[in-house]
Amino acid sequence: MTITRLGQPIIATAVSIVVRASTQAVLDALAVRGAAIVKSQLRGRVIDAVDAGGQSLLGGTSSARVATLLGQGLDAMDGYIGRYLPQLILTAVATPLIVTALLLADLVTGITVIITLPIIPVFMALIGMATQAVQRRQWQQLGALAQGFHEVVQGLSTLMVFGRHHRQTDRIAEVTEGYRRRTMSVLRLSFVSGFTLELAASLSVALVAVSVGIRLINGDIGLALGLFVLVLVPEAYLPLRQVGTQFHAASEGIAAADDVLDLLETAPPAASVGHSLTVTTRRPSTTDRSTVAPAPGSAVEPHPKPALSLRELTVRRGERLIIDRLSGEWMPGTVLAVTGPSGAGKTSLLGAVLGLVDAEGEIELDATPVAAADRASRIAWSGQRPDLTGGTLDSIVALGAARVDSALVSRSLQWAAADDVPRDTELGAAGEGLSGGQAQRVALARAYYRAVERSSRVVLLDEPTSALDAETEARVIDGVRALADDGRLVVVVTHRRSVMAAADAVLALAAPCELPAPDSDSVGTESQPLDIGRGRR
Amino acid sequence: MSASVERNGAGTVDRAARRPVLRAALPPIRVFWPALALGMLASGSAVALLATSSWLIARAAEQPPILFLGFAIVGVRAFALGRAVFRYLERLVSHDAAFRVLGTVRVSVFRRLLPVAPDGLNGVRRGDLLTALVRDVDALQDLPLRVLQPMVTALVVSGLAVVGVWWISPAAGLTVLVGLAITTAAAATVMAALSRDADARIAPLRGQLADAVIEYLTRWETLRAFGADAERRERVVALDAQLRNAQTRQSAAAGSVAALFTLGAGATLLAVLVVTDPVLASGSITAPVFALLVLVPLAVFELVAVLPAALSAWWRVRASADRIAAIVPSSPPSELPTVSSSPAVVPEGPLALRLRGVTARWPGESRRALGPVDLDLAPGDRLVIEGSSGAGKTTLAHVLVRFLDHRGEYLLGGVDVRTMHPDDVRRHVVLCEQSPHLFDESIRQNLLFAHDTATDDELLGVLDRVGLGEWCRARGGLDAPVGERGRLVSGGEAQRIALARALLTEAPVLVLDEPTANVDPDRAESLLDELLGAAAAPDRAIVVISHTPVADRLATSRLHLAAPRE
């Protein structure tokens, strides 16, 4: 009966339903996958840029900015790549097809749709223009308001110290209420565009429906054609309406994409670091021990070759001269203290020796020139910040080693006076979970591990005791001495008098604030090449 | 970040702990009923629009006098307008209600925080935890907006539509009901099997990837120097691939669920057609009603298609509620001070401190973090506390200001602090924290909250004392902003502001916890000198915890803190 009478249309309907369902599923899956792939690629390219651009991207705030951009920033692109773009393409393909079908089926309806269709983008544009400026301003204010609760929670212990925590409940309620009022005034505008879209589509459909209805009554068209047209008309408006709906989510993603692309474009020359200090060297204030021979009883045989030689080492950051033609040679068995005020180039000096900072001039290890890229593998280093990585304590101390030598980890921790850190400690991402002093000593242990594991003859330590108390510092100083006596050159950047007193030589870098502009020739001629150490020259 | 919370929290949270958190996120019905009603009206209009318009077209094809169609024509127009208007109003009203709920949720979580803060929060020694907590609290507003409302609206309106269809033709009604039930059940099964697992993996993976990227970017120099950069990069790439994989799976699941609803709608439409055709043939329904019966299921399925999104929103809200319940214990742990019902009054004037055999431990940690410690402090004393890290210096500071409870004897002005209200103790023993929080306000506001009746002259006076007078004037005075989390001030300036705040309270006892922890090493000693010089007063007792050496002229006594003994 039904089946025999309507067999063919039912089958056709069933087939079209299956086709529609499956294409819909595939479209969704592909769109999200596409977004994920694009995000992976952009992430990879930014990391490539960091690798290539090196420290120019890694100056303080910029690394935080890059990290945020790669996280939340890229996620904002989901809406743009995953939804907006496919919808845009779909609209460009589907809308003309549907309109053509309508035109072929029923000319009057086709023409009505062609006339009413542009109303939607025109409305959107008009509303957009009218509200955009207001909305942007209000969203910015909202950012500040949204912080309110966050601030109270973050600063809770400070509030408790001053006994202000009890009255914060009112403040939270008040701030949230303010947030609600402002957000609602933004939303009232945002939702108007959705309302207009829906209304425009509804009214257009109603317009077509009424004309179809009247022509049906008059018998101008048949029921089949009337239904066909009426079911198809909303589909003609649907893609365009969805473009409008996705637009807001998309604009955030476009902004994020712009930021990422900006970053990729500006990455290599972004070296405009704001230091106004440059460096020159002056004849250092040497300590008594700097000129004497190795301490009697020292186990070290004086090595015939200097462990580290610098010739005319010059470091620039952008236009600024940080280190100007520094020369010197230091023998193994020496503890060399590097001092000087902030910005004098102490850290840059270590960076240049390590090969992480671009430098002119020659740097030799064991009297052999070594390319910048190969120096890090022959030098043990501990930076100014502990910069611990996440993971188990063993894996942190043995960073970069092919396998973990547990006994050496124990020795390293003991050497760095870090044996109070429980061995089963596991640190969160970026080495969170230790106090400042503990982190510093673990970072020292890491440098010691590397020095011993790689038999490095040069060890660079940047402010190794800045977070340590006097007693622990004394232990570390003893360790540094022992490391040098083992046949190594240990270069220690420090402010501590106790460390300087224990050094064989002191290299004092001056912040040349009083000097003329860094790029003028006079700086170069006034500065004196450095010659210090107990090696020969 | 969120990953670690998951690790700590997921298994241990039971329903009982989650329930009060969720209840706080439920809006009272009198706030929420307009949103629900408008949502139902909007969805109802959509179904009615399709019903009346399909009836109208079919009836028009029978070419009746136009008068007979007037009612239906008005109906079509009204429902078309109504759908748009109700939808707009519903969105406004429901967002408004959700924001109101946000206020109540924040206040309720904050109330829950107060008795356990700052030291009773699980894992609070990790700084980013509070940020995650705030995010989770804000996620709770999805409960009314994205879970309850779509679910209630879809169920009620589709239920009514089924009843309506049933009333016209029980066979058609039953068919629609069965179609809806099968489709929804299938969609929920697919989601639980594919998407729930992927959903659960995506958030932690996203956190791990962000952590790995941040580690790579911020530790780049170290990784390069230790030759570990390639290995870490591979880790980033691997995590990225895992995340992409999970997202692809999730989107495949979402795509199949959407396809299921399309299939279900189509199958139901065909089934209704087949089932109702004999009824039409028997003459008990007319052709226009037949058209209505066949097309209405389409609108009903469109309504129900929002359920999967509501379901996954529910899973997210539940996970957030679990994390909140795990971080903020509902009752204070035993390591925190308790408030006695009739607290003793702290004596006014200069105060002496006396500690005998004091030990303490942090909530949730089995190891003792301090002591035993003996110390005496008289007005005018400046006691320097030294000791290696891990000796319990910060723990001692928290015991002194009653953030943490202790064992042993701690007398303030000769009275046992346990008999006093902790808030009252803190009015007399003020802590300058290691990382003082600066609020995103002006310098004036950041000082005033310590002593809100202070005049501008007093504020400028205290800034002069801590060596910030010039600095403040150079920035245009007390109205200068300090930036979000004190971004616009250096570590040393933040410590000076914190000391200025503490001095404004005129408390007789001051505890400085590592004031030079976030300061350049070459500026640490001079800063400490200046801070102690500014704080010193004949009737004020000062405890300073520092790894930076303190000059002998500034210290009246020293205490070396040894690692805690059991």
Coordinates of C-alpha atoms in Angstrom, one line a residue, chain A residues 119-137 139 189-194 196-197 244 247-248 251:
Chain A
I119 CA 19.3 42.1 3.2
I120 CA 21.1 39.8 5.6
P121 CA 24.7 40.9 4.9
V122 CA 23.6 44.5 4.6
F123 CA 21.9 44.4 8.0
M124 CA 24.9 42.6 9.5
A125 CA 27.2 45.3 8.1
L126 CA 25.0 48.2 9.3
I127 CA 24.6 46.7 12.8
G128 CA 28.3 45.8 12.9
M129 CA 29.3 49.4 12.1
A130 CA 26.9 50.9 14.6
T131 CA 27.9 48.7 17.5
Q132 CA 31.5 47.7 16.9
A133 CA 33.2 50.7 18.5
V134 CA 31.0 50.6 21.5
Q135 CA 31.5 46.9 21.9
R136 CA 35.2 47.0 21.7
R137 CA 35.4 49.7 24.3
W139 CA 34.9 44.5 26.2
L189 CA 23.8 44.9 21.4
S190 CA 25.5 41.6 20.4
F191 CA 22.3 39.7 20.5
V192 CA 20.6 42.3 18.3
S193 CA 22.6 41.1 15.4
G194 CA 21.4 37.6 15.9
T196 CA 18.0 40.7 13.2
L197 CA 19.4 37.8 11.2
G244 CA 26.9 35.8 10.6
F247 CA 31.6 35.8 12.7
H248 CA 32.1 36.9 16.4
S251 CA 37.2 37.7 14.8

